[in-house]
Short mmCIF file of C-alpha atoms in Angstrom, two decimals:
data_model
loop_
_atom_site.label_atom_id
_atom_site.label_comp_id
_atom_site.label_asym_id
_atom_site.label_seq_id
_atom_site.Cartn_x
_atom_site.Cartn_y
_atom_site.Cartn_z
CA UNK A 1 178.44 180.44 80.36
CA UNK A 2 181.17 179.96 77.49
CA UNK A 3 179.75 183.06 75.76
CA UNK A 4 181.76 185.05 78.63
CA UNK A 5 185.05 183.72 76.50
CA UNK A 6 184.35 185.25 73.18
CA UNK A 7 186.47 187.97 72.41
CA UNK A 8 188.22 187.31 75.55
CA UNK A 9 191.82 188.01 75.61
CA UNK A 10 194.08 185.47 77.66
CA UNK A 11 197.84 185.15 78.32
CA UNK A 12 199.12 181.81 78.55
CA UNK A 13 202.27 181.47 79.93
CA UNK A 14 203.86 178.06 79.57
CA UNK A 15 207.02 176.81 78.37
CA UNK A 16 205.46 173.19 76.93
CA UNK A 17 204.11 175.65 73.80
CA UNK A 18 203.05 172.63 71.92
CA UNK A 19 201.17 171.09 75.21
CA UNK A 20 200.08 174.54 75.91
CA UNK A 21 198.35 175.13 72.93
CA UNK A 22 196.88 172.04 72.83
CA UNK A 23 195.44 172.33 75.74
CA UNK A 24 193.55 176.11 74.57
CA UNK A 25 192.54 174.65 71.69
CA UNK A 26 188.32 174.54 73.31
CA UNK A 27 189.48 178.07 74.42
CA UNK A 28 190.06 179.18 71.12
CA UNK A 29 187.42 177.69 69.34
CA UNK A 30 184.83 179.20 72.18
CA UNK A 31 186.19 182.28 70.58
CA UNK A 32 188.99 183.14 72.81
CA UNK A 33 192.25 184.98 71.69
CA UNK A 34 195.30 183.27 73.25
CA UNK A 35 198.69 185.07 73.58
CA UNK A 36 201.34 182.58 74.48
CA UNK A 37 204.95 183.32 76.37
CA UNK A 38 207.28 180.72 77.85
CA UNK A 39 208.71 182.49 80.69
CA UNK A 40 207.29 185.13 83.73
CA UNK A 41 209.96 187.82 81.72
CA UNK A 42 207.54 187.76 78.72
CA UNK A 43 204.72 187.39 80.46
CA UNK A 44 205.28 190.67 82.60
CA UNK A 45 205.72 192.26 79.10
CA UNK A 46 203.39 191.43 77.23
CA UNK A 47 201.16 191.96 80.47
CA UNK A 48 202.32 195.75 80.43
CA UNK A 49 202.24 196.38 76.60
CA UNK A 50 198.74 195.24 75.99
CA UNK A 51 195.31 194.10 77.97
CA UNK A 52 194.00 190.93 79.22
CA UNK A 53 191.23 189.40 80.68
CA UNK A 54 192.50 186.17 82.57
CA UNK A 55 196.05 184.69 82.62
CA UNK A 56 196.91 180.87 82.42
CA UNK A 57 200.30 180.11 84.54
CA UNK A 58 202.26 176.65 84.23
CA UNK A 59 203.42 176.30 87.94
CA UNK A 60 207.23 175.06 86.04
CA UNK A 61 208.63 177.64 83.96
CA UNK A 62 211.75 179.66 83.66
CA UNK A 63 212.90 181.86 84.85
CA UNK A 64 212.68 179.44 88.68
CA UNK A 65 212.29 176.17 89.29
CA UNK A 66 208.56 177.18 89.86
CA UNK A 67 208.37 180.42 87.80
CA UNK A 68 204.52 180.24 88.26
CA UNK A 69 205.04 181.78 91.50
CA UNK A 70 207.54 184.01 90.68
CA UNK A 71 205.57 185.63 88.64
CA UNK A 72 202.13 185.70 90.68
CA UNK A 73 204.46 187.46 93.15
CA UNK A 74 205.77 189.92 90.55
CA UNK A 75 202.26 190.47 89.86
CA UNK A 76 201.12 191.21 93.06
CA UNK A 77 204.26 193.26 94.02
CA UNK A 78 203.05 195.42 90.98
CA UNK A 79 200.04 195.65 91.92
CA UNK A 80 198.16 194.07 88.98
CA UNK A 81 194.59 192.59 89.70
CA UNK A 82 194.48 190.33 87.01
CA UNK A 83 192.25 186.82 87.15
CA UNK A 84 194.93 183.77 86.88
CA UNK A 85 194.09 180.29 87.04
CA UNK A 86 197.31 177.85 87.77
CA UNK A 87 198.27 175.11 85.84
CA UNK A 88 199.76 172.53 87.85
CA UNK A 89 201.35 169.36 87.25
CA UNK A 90 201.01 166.19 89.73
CA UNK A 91 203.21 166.28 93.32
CA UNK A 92 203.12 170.13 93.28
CA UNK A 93 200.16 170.64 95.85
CA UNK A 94 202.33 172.58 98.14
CA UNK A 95 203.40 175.14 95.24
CA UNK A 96 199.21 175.71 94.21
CA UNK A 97 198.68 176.56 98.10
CA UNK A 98 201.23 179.09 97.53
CA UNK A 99 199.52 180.29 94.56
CA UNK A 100 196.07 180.72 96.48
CA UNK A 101 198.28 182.99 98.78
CA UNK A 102 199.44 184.86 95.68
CA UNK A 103 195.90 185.34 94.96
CA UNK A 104 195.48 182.90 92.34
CA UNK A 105 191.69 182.56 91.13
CA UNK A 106 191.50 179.23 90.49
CA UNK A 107 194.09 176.44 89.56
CA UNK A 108 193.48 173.29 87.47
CA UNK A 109 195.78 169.73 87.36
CA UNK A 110 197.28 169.74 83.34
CA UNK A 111 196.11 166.38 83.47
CA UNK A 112 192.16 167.09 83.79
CA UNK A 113 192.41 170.12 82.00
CA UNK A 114 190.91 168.88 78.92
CA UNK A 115 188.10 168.55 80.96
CA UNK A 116 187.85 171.02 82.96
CA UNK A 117 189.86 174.46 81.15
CA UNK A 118 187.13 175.53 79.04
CA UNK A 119 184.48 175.48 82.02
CA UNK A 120 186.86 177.39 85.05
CA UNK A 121 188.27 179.84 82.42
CA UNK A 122 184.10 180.69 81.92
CA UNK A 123 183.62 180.71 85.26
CA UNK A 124 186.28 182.83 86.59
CA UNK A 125 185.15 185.61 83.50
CA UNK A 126 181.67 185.60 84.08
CA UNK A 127 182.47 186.19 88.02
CA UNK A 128 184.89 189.22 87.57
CA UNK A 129 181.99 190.19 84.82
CA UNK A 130 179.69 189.84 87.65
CA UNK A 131 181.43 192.40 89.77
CA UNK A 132 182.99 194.53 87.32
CA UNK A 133 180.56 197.45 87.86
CA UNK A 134 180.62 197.31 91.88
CA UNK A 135 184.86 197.18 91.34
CA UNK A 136 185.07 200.26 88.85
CA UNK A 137 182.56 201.94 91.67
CA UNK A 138 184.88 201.30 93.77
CA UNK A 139 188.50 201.79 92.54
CA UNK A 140 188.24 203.79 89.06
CA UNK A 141 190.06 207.47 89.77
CA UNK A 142 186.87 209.08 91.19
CA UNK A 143 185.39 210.95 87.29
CA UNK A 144 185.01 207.52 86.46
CA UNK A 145 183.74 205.99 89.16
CA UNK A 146 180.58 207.87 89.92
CA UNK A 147 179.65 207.20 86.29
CA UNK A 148 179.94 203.32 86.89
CA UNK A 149 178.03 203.57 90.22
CA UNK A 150 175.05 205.35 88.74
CA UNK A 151 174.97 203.06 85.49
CA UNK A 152 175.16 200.27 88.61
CA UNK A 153 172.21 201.42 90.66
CA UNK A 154 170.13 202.32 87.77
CA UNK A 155 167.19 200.14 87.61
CA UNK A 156 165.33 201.15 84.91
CA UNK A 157 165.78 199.34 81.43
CA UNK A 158 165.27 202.48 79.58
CA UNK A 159 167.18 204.68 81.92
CA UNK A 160 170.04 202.16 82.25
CA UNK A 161 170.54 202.29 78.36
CA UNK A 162 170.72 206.12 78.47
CA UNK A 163 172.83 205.60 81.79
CA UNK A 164 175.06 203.63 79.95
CA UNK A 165 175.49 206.22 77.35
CA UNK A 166 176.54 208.58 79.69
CA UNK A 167 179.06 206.13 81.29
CA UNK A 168 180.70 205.84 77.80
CA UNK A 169 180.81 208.98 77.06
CA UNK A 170 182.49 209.74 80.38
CA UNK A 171 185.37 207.17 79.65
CA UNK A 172 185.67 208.74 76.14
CA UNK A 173 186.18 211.96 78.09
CA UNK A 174 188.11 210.49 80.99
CA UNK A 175 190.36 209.17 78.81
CA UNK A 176 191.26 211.99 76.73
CA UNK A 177 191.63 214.60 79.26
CA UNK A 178 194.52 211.36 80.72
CA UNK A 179 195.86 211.61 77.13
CA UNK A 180 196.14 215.53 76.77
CA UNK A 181 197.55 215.70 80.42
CA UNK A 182 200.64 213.31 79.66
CA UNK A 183 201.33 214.13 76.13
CA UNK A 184 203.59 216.22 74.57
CA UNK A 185 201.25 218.83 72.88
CA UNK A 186 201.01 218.15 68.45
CA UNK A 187 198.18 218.98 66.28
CA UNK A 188 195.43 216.34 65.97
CA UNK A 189 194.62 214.68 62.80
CA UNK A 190 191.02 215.62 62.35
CA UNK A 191 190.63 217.67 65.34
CA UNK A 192 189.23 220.97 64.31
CA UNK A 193 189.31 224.53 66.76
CA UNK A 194 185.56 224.38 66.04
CA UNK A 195 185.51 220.58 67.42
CA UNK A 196 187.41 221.24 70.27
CA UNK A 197 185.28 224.41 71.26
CA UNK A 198 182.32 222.05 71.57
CA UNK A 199 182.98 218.47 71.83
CA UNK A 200 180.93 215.83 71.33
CA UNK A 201 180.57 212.42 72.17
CA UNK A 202 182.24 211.24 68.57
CA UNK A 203 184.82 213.87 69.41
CA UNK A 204 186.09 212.87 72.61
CA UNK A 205 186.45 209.14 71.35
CA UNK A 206 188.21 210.85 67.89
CA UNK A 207 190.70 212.90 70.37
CA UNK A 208 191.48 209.40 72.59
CA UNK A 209 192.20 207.72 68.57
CA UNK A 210 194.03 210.90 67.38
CA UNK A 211 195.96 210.88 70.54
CA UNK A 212 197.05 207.20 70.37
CA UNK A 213 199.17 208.10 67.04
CA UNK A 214 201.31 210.60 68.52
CA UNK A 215 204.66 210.17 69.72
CA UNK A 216 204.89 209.88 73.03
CA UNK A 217 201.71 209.05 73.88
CA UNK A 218 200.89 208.84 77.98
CA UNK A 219 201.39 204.97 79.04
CA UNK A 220 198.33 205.08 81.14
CA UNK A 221 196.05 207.31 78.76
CA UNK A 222 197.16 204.54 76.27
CA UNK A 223 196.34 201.36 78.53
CA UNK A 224 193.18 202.72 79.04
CA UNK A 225 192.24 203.37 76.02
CA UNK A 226 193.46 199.73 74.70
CA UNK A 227 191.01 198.31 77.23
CA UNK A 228 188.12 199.80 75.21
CA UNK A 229 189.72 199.33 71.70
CA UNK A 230 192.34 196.58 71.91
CA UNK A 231 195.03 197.66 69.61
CA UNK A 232 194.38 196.76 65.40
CA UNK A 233 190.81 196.14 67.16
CA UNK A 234 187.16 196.56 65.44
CA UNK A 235 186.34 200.09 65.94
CA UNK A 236 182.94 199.74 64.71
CA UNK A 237 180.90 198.29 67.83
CA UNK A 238 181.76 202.02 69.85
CA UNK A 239 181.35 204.16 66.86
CA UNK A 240 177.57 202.13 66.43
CA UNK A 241 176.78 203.13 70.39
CA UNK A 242 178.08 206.95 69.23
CA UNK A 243 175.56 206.77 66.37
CA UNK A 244 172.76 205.11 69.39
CA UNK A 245 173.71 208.38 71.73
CA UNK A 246 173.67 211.12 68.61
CA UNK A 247 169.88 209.51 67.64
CA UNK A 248 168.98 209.37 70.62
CA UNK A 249 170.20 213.42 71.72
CA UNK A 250 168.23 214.21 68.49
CA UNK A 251 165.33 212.69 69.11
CA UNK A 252 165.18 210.14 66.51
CA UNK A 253 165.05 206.66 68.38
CA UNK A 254 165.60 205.57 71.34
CA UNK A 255 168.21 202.94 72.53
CA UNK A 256 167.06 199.10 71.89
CA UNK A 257 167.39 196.09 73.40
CA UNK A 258 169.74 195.00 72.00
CA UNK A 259 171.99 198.32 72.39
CA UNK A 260 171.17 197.92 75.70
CA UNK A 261 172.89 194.57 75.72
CA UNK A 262 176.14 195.53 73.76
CA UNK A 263 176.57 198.73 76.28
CA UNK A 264 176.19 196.33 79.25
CA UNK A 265 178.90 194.16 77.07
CA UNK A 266 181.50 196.91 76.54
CA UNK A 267 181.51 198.87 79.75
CA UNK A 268 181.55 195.26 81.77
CA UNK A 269 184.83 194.00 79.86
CA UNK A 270 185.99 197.66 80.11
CA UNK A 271 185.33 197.76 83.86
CA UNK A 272 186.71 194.70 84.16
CA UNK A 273 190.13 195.43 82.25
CA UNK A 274 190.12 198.91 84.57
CA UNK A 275 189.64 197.46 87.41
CA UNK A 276 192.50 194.63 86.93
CA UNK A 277 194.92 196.72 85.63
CA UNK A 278 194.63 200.41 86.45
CA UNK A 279 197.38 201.22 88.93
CA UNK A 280 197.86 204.94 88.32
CA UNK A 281 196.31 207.15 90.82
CA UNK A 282 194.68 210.49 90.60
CA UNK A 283 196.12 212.60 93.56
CA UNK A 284 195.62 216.76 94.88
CA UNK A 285 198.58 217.68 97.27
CA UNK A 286 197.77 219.45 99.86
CA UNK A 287 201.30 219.78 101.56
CA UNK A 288 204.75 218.87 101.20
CA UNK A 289 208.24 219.09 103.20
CA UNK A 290 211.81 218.39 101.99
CA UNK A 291 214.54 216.61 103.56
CA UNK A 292 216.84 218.18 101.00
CA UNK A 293 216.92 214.54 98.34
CA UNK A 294 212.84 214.14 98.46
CA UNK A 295 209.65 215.89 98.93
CA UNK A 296 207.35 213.90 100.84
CA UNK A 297 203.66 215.27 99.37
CA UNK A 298 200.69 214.80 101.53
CA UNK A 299 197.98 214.57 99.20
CA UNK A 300 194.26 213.60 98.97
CA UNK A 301 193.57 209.85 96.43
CA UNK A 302 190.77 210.61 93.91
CA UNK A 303 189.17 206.76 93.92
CA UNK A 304 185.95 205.39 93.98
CA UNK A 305 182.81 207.47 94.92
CA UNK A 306 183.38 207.85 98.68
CA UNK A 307 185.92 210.63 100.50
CA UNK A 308 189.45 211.57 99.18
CA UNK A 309 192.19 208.76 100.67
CA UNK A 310 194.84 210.04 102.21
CA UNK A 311 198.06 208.79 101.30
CA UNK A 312 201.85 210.08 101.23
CA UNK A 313 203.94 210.54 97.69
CA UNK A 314 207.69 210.68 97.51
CA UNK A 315 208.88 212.75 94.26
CA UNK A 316 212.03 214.56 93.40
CA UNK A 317 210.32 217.77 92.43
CA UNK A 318 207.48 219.88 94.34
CA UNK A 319 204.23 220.19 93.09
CA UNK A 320 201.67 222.52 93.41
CA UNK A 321 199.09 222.30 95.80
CA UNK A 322 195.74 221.96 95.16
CA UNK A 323 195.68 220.79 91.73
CA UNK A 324 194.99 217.31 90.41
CA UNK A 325 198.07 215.36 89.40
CA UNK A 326 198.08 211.82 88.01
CA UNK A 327 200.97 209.50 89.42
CA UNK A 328 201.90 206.51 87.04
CA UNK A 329 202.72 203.44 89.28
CA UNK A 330 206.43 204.24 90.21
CA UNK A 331 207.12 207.28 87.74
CA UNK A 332 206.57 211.22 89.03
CA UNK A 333 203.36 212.79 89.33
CA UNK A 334 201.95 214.51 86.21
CA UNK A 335 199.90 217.67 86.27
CA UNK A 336 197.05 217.44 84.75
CA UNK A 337 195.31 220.80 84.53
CA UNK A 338 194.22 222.96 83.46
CA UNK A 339 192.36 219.63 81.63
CA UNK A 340 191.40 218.31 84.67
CA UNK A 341 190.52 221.03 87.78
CA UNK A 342 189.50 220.76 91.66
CA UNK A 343 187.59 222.11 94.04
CA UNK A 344 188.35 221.78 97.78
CA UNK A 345 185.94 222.62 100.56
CA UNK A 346 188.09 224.24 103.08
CA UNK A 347 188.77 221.98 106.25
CA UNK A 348 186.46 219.32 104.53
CA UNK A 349 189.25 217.31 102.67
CA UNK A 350 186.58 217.42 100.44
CA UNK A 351 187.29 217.48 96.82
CA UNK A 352 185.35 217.37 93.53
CA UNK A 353 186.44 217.20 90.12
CA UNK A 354 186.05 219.07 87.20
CA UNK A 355 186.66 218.35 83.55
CA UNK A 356 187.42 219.95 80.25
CA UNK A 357 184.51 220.10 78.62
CA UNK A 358 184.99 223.02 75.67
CA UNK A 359 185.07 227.10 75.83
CA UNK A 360 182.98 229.31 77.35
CA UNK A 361 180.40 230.86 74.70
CA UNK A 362 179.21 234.64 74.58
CA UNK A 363 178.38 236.76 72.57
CA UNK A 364 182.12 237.79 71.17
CA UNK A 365 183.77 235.98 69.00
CA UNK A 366 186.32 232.87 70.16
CA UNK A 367 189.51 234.43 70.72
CA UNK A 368 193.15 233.29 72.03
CA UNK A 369 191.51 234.51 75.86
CA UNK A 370 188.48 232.60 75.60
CA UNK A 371 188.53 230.72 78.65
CA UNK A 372 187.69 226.87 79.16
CA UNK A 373 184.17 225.51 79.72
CA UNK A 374 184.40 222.35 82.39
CA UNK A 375 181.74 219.95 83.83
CA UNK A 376 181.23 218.69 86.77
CA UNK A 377 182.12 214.72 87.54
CA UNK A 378 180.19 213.67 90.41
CA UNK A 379 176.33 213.75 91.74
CA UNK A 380 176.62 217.35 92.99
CA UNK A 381 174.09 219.63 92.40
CA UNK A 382 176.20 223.04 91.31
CA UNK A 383 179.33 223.20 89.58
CA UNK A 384 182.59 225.13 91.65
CA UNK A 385 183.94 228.19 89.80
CA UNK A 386 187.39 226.91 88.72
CA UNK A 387 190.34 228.89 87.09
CA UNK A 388 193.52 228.20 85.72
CA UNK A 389 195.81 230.91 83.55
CA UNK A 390 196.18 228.14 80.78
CA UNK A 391 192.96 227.30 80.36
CA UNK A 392 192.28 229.24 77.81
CA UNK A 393 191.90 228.69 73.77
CA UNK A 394 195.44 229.52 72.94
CA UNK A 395 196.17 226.28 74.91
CA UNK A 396 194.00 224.25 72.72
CA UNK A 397 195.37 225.62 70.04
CA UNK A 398 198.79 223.40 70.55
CA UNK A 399 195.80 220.67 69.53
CA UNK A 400 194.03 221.44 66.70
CA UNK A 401 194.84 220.77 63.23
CA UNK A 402 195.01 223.44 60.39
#
């Protein structure tokens, strides 16, 4: 079960650094990597700035008397999903039941955890591992989701691989049309018109890397892509599943086993880093009123597979209705077309999404009023006509490099 902890990234937040370490050192040698911070302040920082998979709380540290719980209840507040396990000293039994109601995983007494660290930190992994596909089903923004449902149900070895493909792909895509949507339009390095025109699977993950250097840079776009690529992290295990997908759409192998098993690998630990940590949401107004200090937006929640969610935004400018806007947790909505589109069936509430996915081909040359290509995100079986007046090339062209 230790195998779950390689590569694994952990917080440990503990203000006994020596003991603290100490006590990781199994972790770290299982293959682990440990971040440690001695207060909930940090913690919440470092939590925000970069991914984890599990978090390790001393129930005593500043900035309380029990700063443990503090932060599990800034955590919760902020509505992070994050594993933690509690460290607890002796004579603090009352302060781990509070924990549990903080939704603490697991807790273990400092005293046994020599013992007993190494094997609850591999448990509570390979658990969330275990139902990281069924939670990224369920509460990924909805482009993603039906992806991760499909790859779920798929039975098939063979078909699972390609499945699999298709799932990474659609976060390479997913991910890009985030970063495009929140970021202040500059040329990417390496990102040609003729890329662009006709993207592939290398190119979406090239626009997500391209993206990540520029200024200003969306916060979510860039969360999500650090829970695929940590940041200063090995690059080469996605670009080998790009080279797997462009041999396989060519017809020169097929997926092996063992791609098989690094796929299943990646998009687990991705799911699993989405599904702790996204808190975003993907949102289509369909009405608003003003009390003349706030509009108060109804609007339809893009997650998981099933119907749009209902659900009420306050912002202090209006929106337009019927378009797809992404809402970082506490910030203003961001439009995201004309990258992103929707579709919604009149009186149905029913809305599908549709994504950038290149420019429309014919038999003229590509010009400044060539307008975008999209493809559809879900199961249906036709793709919605969709419009927008920007999407057209000379939008892309803000993009491309020269």
């Amino acid at each position: 079960m230790t195998q779950q902890l390689a590569g694994a990234r952990i917080l440990v937040a503990d203000d006994q650094g020596d003991v603290a370490r100490t006590l990781c050192r199994p972790l770290h040698k299982a293959g682990a990597r440990l971040r440690f911070v001695a207060d909930g302040h940090t913690a919440l920082q470092e939590i925000a700035a970069r991914p984890f998979d599990l978090i390790l709380i001393d129930m005593k540290m500043p900035p309380e008397e029990w700063g443990g719980l503090w932060l599990l209840g800034q955590l919760k507040d902020g509505g992070w999903r994050l594993p933690s396990l509690v460290l607890s000293g002796e004579g603090s039994k009352q302060q781990v039941i509070e924990a549990l109601r903080l939704d603490a995983t697991d807790w273990v007494l400092k005293d046994h955890a020599g013992d007993e660290l190494l094997e609850r930190c591999a448990k509570v992994l390979s658990d969330r591992h275990d139902q990281a596909l069924a939670l990224a089903g369920n509460d990924l923004p909805s482009p993603l989701a039906h992806r991760f449902a499909r790859y779920e149900r798929t039975a098939d070895l063979d078909k699972k691989a390609i499945e699999g493909l298709h799932t990474l792909e659609a976060i390479f895509r997913f991910a890009a049309v985030l970063g495009l949507s929140t970021t202040p339009p500059a040329p990417l390095r390496g990102i040609t018109a003729a890329r662009l025109a006709a993207p592939s699977m290398g190119t979406w993950f090239d626009i997500c890397t391209a993206l990540a250097k520029l200024p200003g840079a969306g916060g979510d776009f860039m969360r999500m892509l650090s829970w695929l690529v940590p940041e200063g992290g090995d690059h080469r295990p996605v670009q080998e599943l790009i080279t797997v997908r462009n041999d396989f759409a060519h017809g020169r192998s097929t997926p092996s086993f063992s791609d098989a098993e690094q796929l299943e690998t990646l998009l687990c630990r991705f799911a699993h880093r989405a599904a702790s940590s996204w808190r975003a949401d993907i949102a289509v107004p369909v009405s608003m009123t003003y009390d003349g200090t706030t509009y108060a937006v109804d609007a339809l929640s893009l997650k998981g597979t099933g119907k749009p969610i209902p659900r009420t935004l306050p912002t202090r400018t209006s929106v337009i209705t019927g378009q797809a806007f992404v809402v970082p947790h506490g910030a203003e909505p961001i439009p995201m077309a004309p990258w992103l589109l929707t579709h919604t069936t009149p009186g149905a509430q029913d809305v599908r999404c549709l994504q950038f996915d290149g420019l429309q081909r014919g038999k003229r040359a590509i010009s400044g009023g060539t307008p975008f290509r999209y493809a559809k995100t879900d199961d249906g079986v036709d793709t919605p006509a969709v419009n927008h007046p920007d999407a057209t090339e000379q939008t892309l062209s803000q993009w491309t490099a020269t």
